[in-house]
mmCIF file of C-alpha atoms in Angstrom:
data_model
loop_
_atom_site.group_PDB
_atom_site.id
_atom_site.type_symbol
_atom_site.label_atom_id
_atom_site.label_comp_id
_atom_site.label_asym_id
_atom_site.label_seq_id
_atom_site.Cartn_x
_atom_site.Cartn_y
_atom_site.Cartn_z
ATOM 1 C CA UNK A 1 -16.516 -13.351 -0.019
ATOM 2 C CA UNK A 2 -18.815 -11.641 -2.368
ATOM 3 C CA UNK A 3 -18.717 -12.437 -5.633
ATOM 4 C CA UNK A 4 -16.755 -9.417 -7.157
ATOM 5 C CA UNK A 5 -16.958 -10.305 -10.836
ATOM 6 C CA UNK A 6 -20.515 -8.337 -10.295
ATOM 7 C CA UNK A 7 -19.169 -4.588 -9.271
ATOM 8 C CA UNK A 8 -19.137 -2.487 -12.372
ATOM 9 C CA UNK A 9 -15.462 -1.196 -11.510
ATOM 10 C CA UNK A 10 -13.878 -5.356 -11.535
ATOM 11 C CA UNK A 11 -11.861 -6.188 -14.930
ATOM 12 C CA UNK A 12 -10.797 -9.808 -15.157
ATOM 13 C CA UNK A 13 -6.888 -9.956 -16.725
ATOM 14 C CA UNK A 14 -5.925 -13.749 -17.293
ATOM 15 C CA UNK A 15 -7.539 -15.009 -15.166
ATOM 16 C CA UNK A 16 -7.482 -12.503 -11.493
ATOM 17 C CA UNK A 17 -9.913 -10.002 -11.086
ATOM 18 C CA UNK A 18 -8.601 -6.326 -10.547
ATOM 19 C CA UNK A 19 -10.422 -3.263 -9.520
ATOM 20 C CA UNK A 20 -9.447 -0.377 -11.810
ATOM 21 C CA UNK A 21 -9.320 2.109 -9.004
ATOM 22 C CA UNK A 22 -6.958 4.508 -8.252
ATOM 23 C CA UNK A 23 -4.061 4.420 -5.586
ATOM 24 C CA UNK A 24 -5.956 6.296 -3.301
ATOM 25 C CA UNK A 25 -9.243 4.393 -4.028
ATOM 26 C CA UNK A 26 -7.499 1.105 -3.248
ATOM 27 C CA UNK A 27 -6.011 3.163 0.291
ATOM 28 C CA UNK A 28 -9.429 4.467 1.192
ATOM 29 C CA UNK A 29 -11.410 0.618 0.504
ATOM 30 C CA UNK A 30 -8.455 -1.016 2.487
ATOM 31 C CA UNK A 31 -8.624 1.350 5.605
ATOM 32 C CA UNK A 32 -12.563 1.311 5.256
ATOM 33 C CA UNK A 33 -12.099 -2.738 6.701
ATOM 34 C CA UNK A 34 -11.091 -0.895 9.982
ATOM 35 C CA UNK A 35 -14.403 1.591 10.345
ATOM 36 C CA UNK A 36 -16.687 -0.757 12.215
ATOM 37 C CA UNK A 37 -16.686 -1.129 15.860
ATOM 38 C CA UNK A 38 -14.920 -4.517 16.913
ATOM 39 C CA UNK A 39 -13.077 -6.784 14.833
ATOM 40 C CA UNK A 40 -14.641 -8.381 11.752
ATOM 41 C CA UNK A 41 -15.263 -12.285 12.402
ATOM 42 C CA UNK A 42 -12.550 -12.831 9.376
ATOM 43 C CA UNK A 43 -10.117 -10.089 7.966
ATOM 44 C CA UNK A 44 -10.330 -7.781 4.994
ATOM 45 C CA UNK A 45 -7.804 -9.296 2.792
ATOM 46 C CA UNK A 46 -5.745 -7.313 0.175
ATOM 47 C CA UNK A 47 -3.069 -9.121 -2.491
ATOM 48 C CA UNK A 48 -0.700 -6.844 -4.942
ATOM 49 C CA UNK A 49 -0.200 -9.549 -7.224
ATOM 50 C CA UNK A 50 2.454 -8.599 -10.021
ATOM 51 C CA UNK A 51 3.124 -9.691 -13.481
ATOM 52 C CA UNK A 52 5.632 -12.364 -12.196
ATOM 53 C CA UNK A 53 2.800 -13.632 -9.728
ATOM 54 C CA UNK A 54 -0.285 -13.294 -12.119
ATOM 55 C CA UNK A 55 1.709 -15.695 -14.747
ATOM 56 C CA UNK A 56 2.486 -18.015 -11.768
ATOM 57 C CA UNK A 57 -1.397 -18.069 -11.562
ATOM 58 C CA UNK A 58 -1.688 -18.625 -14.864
ATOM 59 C CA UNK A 59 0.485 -21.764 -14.390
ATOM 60 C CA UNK A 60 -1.065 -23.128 -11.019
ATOM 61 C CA UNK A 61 -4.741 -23.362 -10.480
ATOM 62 C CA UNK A 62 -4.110 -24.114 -6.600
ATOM 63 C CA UNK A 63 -2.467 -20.509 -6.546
ATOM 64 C CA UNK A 64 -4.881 -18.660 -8.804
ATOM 65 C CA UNK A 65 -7.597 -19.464 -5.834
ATOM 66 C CA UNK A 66 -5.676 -18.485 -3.346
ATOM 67 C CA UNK A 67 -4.842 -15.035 -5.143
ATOM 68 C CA UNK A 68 -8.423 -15.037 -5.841
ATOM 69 C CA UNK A 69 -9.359 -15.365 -2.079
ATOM 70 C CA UNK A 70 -8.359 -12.242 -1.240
ATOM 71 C CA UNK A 71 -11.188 -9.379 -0.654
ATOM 72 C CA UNK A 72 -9.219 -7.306 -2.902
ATOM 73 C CA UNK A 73 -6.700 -7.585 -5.735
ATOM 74 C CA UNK A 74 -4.750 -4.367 -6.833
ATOM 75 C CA UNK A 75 -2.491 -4.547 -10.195
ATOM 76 C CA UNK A 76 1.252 -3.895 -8.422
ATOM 77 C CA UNK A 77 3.329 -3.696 -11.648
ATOM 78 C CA UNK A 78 2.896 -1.919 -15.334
ATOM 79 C CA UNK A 79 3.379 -5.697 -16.786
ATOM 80 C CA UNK A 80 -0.140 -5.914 -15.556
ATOM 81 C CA UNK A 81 -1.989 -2.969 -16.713
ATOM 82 C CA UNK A 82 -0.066 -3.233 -20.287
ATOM 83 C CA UNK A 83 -1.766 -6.689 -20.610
ATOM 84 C CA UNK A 84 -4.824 -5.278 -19.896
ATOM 85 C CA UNK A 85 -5.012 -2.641 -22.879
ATOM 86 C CA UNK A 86 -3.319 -5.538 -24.587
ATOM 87 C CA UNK A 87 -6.372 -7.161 -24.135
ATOM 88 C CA UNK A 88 -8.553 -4.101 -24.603
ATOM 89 C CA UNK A 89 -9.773 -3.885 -20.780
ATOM 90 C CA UNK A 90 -6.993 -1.448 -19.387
ATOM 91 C CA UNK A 91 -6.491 -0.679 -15.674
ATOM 92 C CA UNK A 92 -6.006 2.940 -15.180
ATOM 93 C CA UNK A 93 -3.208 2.463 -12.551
ATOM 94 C CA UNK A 94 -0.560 0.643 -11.407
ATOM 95 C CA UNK A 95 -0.740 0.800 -7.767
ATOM 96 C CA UNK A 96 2.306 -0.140 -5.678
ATOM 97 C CA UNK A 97 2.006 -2.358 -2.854
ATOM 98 C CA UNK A 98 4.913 -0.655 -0.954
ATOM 99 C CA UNK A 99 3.048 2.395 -1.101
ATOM 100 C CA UNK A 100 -0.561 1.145 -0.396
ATOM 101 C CA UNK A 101 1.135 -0.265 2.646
ATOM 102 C CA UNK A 102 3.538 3.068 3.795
ATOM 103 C CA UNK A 103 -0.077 5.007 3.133
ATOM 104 C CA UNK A 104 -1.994 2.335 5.917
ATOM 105 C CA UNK A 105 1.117 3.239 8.028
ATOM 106 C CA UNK A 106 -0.051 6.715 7.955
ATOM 107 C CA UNK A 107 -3.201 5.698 8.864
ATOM 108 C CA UNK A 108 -1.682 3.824 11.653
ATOM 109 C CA UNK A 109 -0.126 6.506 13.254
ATOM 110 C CA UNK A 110 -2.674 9.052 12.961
ATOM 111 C CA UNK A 111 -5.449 6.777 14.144
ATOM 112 C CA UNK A 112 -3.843 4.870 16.956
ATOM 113 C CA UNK A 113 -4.330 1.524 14.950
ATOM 114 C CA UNK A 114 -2.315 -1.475 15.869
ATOM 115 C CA UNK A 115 0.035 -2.781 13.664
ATOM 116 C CA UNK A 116 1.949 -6.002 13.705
ATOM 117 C CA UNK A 117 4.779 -6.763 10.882
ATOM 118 C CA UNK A 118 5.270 -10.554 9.908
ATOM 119 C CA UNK A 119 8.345 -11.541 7.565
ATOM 120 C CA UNK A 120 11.688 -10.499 6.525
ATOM 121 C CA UNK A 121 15.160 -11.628 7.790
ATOM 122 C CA UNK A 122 15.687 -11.623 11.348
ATOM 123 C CA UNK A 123 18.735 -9.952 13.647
ATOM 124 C CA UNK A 124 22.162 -10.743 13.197
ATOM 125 C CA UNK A 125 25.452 -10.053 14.598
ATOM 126 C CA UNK A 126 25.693 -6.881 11.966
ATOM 127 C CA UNK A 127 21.792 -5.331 12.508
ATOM 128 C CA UNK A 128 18.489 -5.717 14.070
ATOM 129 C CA UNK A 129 15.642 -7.998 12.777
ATOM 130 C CA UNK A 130 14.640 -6.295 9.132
ATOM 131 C CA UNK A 131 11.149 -5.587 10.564
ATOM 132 C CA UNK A 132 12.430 -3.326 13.527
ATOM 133 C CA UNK A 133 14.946 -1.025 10.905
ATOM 134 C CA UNK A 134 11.526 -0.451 9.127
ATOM 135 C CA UNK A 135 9.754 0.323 12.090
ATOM 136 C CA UNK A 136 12.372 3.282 13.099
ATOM 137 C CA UNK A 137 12.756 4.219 9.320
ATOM 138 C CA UNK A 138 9.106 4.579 9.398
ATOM 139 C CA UNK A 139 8.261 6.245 12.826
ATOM 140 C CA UNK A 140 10.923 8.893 11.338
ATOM 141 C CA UNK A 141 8.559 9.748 8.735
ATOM 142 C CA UNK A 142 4.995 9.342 10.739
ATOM 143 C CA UNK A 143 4.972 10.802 13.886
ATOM 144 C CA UNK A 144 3.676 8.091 16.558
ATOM 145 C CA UNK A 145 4.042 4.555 14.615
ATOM 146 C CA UNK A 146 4.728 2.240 16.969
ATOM 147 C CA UNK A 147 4.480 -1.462 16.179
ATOM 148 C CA UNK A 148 2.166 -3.796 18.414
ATOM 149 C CA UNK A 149 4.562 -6.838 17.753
ATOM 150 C CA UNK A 150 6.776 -8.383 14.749
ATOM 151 C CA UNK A 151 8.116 -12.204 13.709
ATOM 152 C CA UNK A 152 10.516 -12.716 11.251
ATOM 153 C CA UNK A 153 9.886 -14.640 7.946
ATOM 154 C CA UNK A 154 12.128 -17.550 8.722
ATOM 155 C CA UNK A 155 9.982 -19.493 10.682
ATOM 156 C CA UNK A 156 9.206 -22.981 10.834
ATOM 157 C CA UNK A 157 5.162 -24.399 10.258
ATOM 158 C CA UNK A 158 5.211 -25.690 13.439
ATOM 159 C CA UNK A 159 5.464 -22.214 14.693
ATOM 160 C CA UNK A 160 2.448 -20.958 13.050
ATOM 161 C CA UNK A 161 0.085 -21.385 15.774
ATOM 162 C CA UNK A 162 2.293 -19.724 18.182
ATOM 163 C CA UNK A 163 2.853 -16.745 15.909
ATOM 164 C CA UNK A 164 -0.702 -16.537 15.146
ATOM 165 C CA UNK A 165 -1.552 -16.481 19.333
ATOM 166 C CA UNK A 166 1.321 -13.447 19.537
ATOM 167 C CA UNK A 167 -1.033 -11.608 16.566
ATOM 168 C CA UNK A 168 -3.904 -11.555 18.283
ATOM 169 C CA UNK A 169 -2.988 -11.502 21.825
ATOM 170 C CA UNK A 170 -0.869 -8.144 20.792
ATOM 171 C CA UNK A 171 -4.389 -6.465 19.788
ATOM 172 C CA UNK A 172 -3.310 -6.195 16.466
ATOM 173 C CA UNK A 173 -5.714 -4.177 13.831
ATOM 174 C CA UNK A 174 -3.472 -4.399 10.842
ATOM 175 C CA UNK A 175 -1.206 -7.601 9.877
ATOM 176 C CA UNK A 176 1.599 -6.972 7.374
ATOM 177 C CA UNK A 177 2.169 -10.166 5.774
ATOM 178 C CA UNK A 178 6.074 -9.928 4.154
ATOM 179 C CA UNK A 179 6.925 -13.545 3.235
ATOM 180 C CA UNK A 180 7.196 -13.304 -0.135
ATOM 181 C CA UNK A 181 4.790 -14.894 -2.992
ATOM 182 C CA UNK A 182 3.148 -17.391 -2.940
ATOM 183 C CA UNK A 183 4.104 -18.178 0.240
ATOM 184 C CA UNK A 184 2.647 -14.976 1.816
ATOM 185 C CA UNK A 185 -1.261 -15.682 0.399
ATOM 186 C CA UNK A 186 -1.117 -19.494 1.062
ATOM 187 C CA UNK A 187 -0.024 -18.896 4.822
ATOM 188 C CA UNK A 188 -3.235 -16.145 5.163
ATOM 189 C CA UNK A 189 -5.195 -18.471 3.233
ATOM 190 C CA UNK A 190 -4.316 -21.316 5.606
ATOM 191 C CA UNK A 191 -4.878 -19.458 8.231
ATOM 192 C CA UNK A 192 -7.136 -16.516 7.932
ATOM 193 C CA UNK A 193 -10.170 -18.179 9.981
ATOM 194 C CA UNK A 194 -7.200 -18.027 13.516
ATOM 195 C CA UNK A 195 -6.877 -14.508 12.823
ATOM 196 C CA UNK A 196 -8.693 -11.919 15.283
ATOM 197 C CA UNK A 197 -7.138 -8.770 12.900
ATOM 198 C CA UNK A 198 -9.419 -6.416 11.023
ATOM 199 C CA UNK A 199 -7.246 -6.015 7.837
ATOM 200 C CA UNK A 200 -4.326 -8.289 6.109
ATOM 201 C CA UNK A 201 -1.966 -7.068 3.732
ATOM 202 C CA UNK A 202 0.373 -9.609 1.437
ATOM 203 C CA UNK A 203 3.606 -7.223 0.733
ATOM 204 C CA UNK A 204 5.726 -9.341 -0.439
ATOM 205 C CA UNK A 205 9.346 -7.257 0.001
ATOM 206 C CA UNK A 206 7.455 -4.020 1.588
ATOM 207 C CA UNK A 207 9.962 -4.562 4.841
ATOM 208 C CA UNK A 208 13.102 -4.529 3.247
ATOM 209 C CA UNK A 209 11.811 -1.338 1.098
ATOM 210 C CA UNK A 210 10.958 0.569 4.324
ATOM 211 C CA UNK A 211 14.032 -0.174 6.110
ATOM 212 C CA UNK A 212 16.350 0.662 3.203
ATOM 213 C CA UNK A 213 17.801 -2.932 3.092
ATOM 214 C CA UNK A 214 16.685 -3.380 -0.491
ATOM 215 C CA UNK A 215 16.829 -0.141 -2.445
ATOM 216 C CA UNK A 216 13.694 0.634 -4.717
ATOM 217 C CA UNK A 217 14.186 2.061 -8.179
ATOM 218 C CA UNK A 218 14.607 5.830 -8.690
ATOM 219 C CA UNK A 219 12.064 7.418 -9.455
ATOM 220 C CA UNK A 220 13.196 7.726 -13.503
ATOM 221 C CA UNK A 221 12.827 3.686 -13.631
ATOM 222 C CA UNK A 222 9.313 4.067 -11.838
ATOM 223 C CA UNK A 223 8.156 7.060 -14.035
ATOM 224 C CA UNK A 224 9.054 4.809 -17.136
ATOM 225 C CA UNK A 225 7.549 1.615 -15.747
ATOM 226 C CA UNK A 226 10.691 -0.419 -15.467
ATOM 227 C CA UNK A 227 11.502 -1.006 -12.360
ATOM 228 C CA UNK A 228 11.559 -5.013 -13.108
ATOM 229 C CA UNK A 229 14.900 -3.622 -15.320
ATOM 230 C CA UNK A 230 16.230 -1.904 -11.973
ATOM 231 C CA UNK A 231 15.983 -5.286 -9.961
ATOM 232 C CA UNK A 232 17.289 -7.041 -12.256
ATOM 233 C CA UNK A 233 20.759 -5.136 -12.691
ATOM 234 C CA UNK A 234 20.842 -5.070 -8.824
ATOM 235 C CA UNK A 235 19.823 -8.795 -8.603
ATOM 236 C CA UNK A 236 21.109 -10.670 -11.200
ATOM 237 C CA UNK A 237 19.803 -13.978 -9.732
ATOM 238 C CA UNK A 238 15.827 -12.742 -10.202
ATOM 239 C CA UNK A 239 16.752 -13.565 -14.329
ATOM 240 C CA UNK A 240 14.675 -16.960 -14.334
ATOM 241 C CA UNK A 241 11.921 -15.609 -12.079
ATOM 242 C CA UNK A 242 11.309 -12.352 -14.435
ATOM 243 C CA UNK A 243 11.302 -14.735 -17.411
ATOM 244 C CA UNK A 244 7.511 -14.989 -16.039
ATOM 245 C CA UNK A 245 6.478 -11.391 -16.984
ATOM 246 C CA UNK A 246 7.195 -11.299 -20.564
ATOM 247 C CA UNK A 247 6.172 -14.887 -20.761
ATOM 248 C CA UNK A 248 2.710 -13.191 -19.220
ATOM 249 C CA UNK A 249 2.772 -10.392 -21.863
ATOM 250 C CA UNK A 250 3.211 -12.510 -24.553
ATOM 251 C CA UNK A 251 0.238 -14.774 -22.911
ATOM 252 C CA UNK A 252 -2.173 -11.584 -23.135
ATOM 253 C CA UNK A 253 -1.146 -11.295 -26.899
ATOM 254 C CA UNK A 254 -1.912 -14.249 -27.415
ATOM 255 C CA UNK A 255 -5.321 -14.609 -25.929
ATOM 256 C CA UNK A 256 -5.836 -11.453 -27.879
ATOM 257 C CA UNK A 257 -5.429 -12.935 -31.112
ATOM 258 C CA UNK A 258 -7.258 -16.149 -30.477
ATOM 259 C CA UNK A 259 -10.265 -13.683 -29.601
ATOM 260 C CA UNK A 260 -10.973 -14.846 -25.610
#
């Protein structure tokens, strides 16, 4: 991986290095890993690390280098880019990793790419597999989408390798990785060498969001940056893991006032 730190547009936040691109920057980079003929010896990796995630890096060096493994880093959450002008380097954007992914879905379908979803909650005896609902909810929307194969999230290690032949053997261009951080960027970390794909994507929830099984935040919450608030009143049980973002805000203040 180049070393990023040297590209005029990178802005290091605590410790993860962001480009301060916009949405459709970040879309256009990300679908510019599937231009060349052939697959690329190892993938184009993209992370949408959020506040929650970046203090978690903060916290755990062995996590910070995985995050910082990735190809590309974009700022998925305004706890982010408000400890950036905090620390008087703002990001321009926040750019959403459910909608970086729904735009490479476009892609997708226009261009005939394969894509392959990994993660979620399987079928049960009330619905399909979580991956499949966002498949239909999606084709409904982009003429043509068609998924080249899907695993669920609740899979065993020892299954790895056998998920990993399904991935390739299916011809896959584009990997959605849904498992949920950090468990999503230490499994492509792990195993990012075994993959014959052209472009990885860590989206955490993305699956659920497409198939309507988790409800984002109206757009009033997203307009005012608090969609953390909107997850929270639906999920009650996220309290102690959203503890991290103002514990990250408070960080940035911090580091402000010491002068680093």
């Amino acid at each position: 991986m180049t070393d990023k730190n040297t590209q005029s547009n990178m802005i290091n936040i605590r410790g993860l290095t962001f480009r301060d691109i916009t949405p459709e920057e970040a879309l256009n980079t990300a679908i510019g890993a599937l231009s060349g003929d052939g697959k690329k010896k190892t993938p184009f990796v993209v992370y949408t690390p959020n506040a929650e995630i970046a203090q978690l890096c903060v916290e755990d060096e062995k996590i910070r280098e995985c995050i910082l493994s990735a190809d590309m880093l974009v700022q998925d959450g305004a706890g982010i880019v408000l400890a950036s002008k905090i620390l008087k380097k703002p990001l321009r954007y926040k750019i959403a990793g459910i909608d970086l992914g729904e735009g490479i879905v476009k892609y997708a379908a226009a261009s005939g790419k394969k894509v392959y979803f990994l993660g979620a909650a399987p079928a049960n005896s009330e619905r399909k597999a979580v991956a499949l609902i966002a498949e239909e909810k999606l084709a409904e929307k982009y003429e043509g989408f068609k998924l080249c194969g899907w695993h669920d999230g609740y899979f065993k290690l020892e299954m790895t390798d056998e998920i990993i032949k399904d991935i390739n053997d299916c011809g896959t261009d584009i990997l959605f990785v849904c498992l949920g951080a950090p468990r999503q960027e230490l499994w492509v970390k792990e195993n990012r060498d075994k993959l014959n794909v052209s472009l990885v994507l860590g989206l955490g929830g993305s699956l659920d969001g497409y198939a309507g099984t988790v409800k984002r935040a109206p757009e009033f919450f997203i307009k005012i940056n608090c969609e953390w608030l909107y997850r929270l009143i639906k999920q009650p049980s996220r309290f102690k893991r959203m503890l991290k973002l103002p514990k990250y805000i408070f960080g940035a203040l911090g580091e402000r006032l010491r002068g680093k």
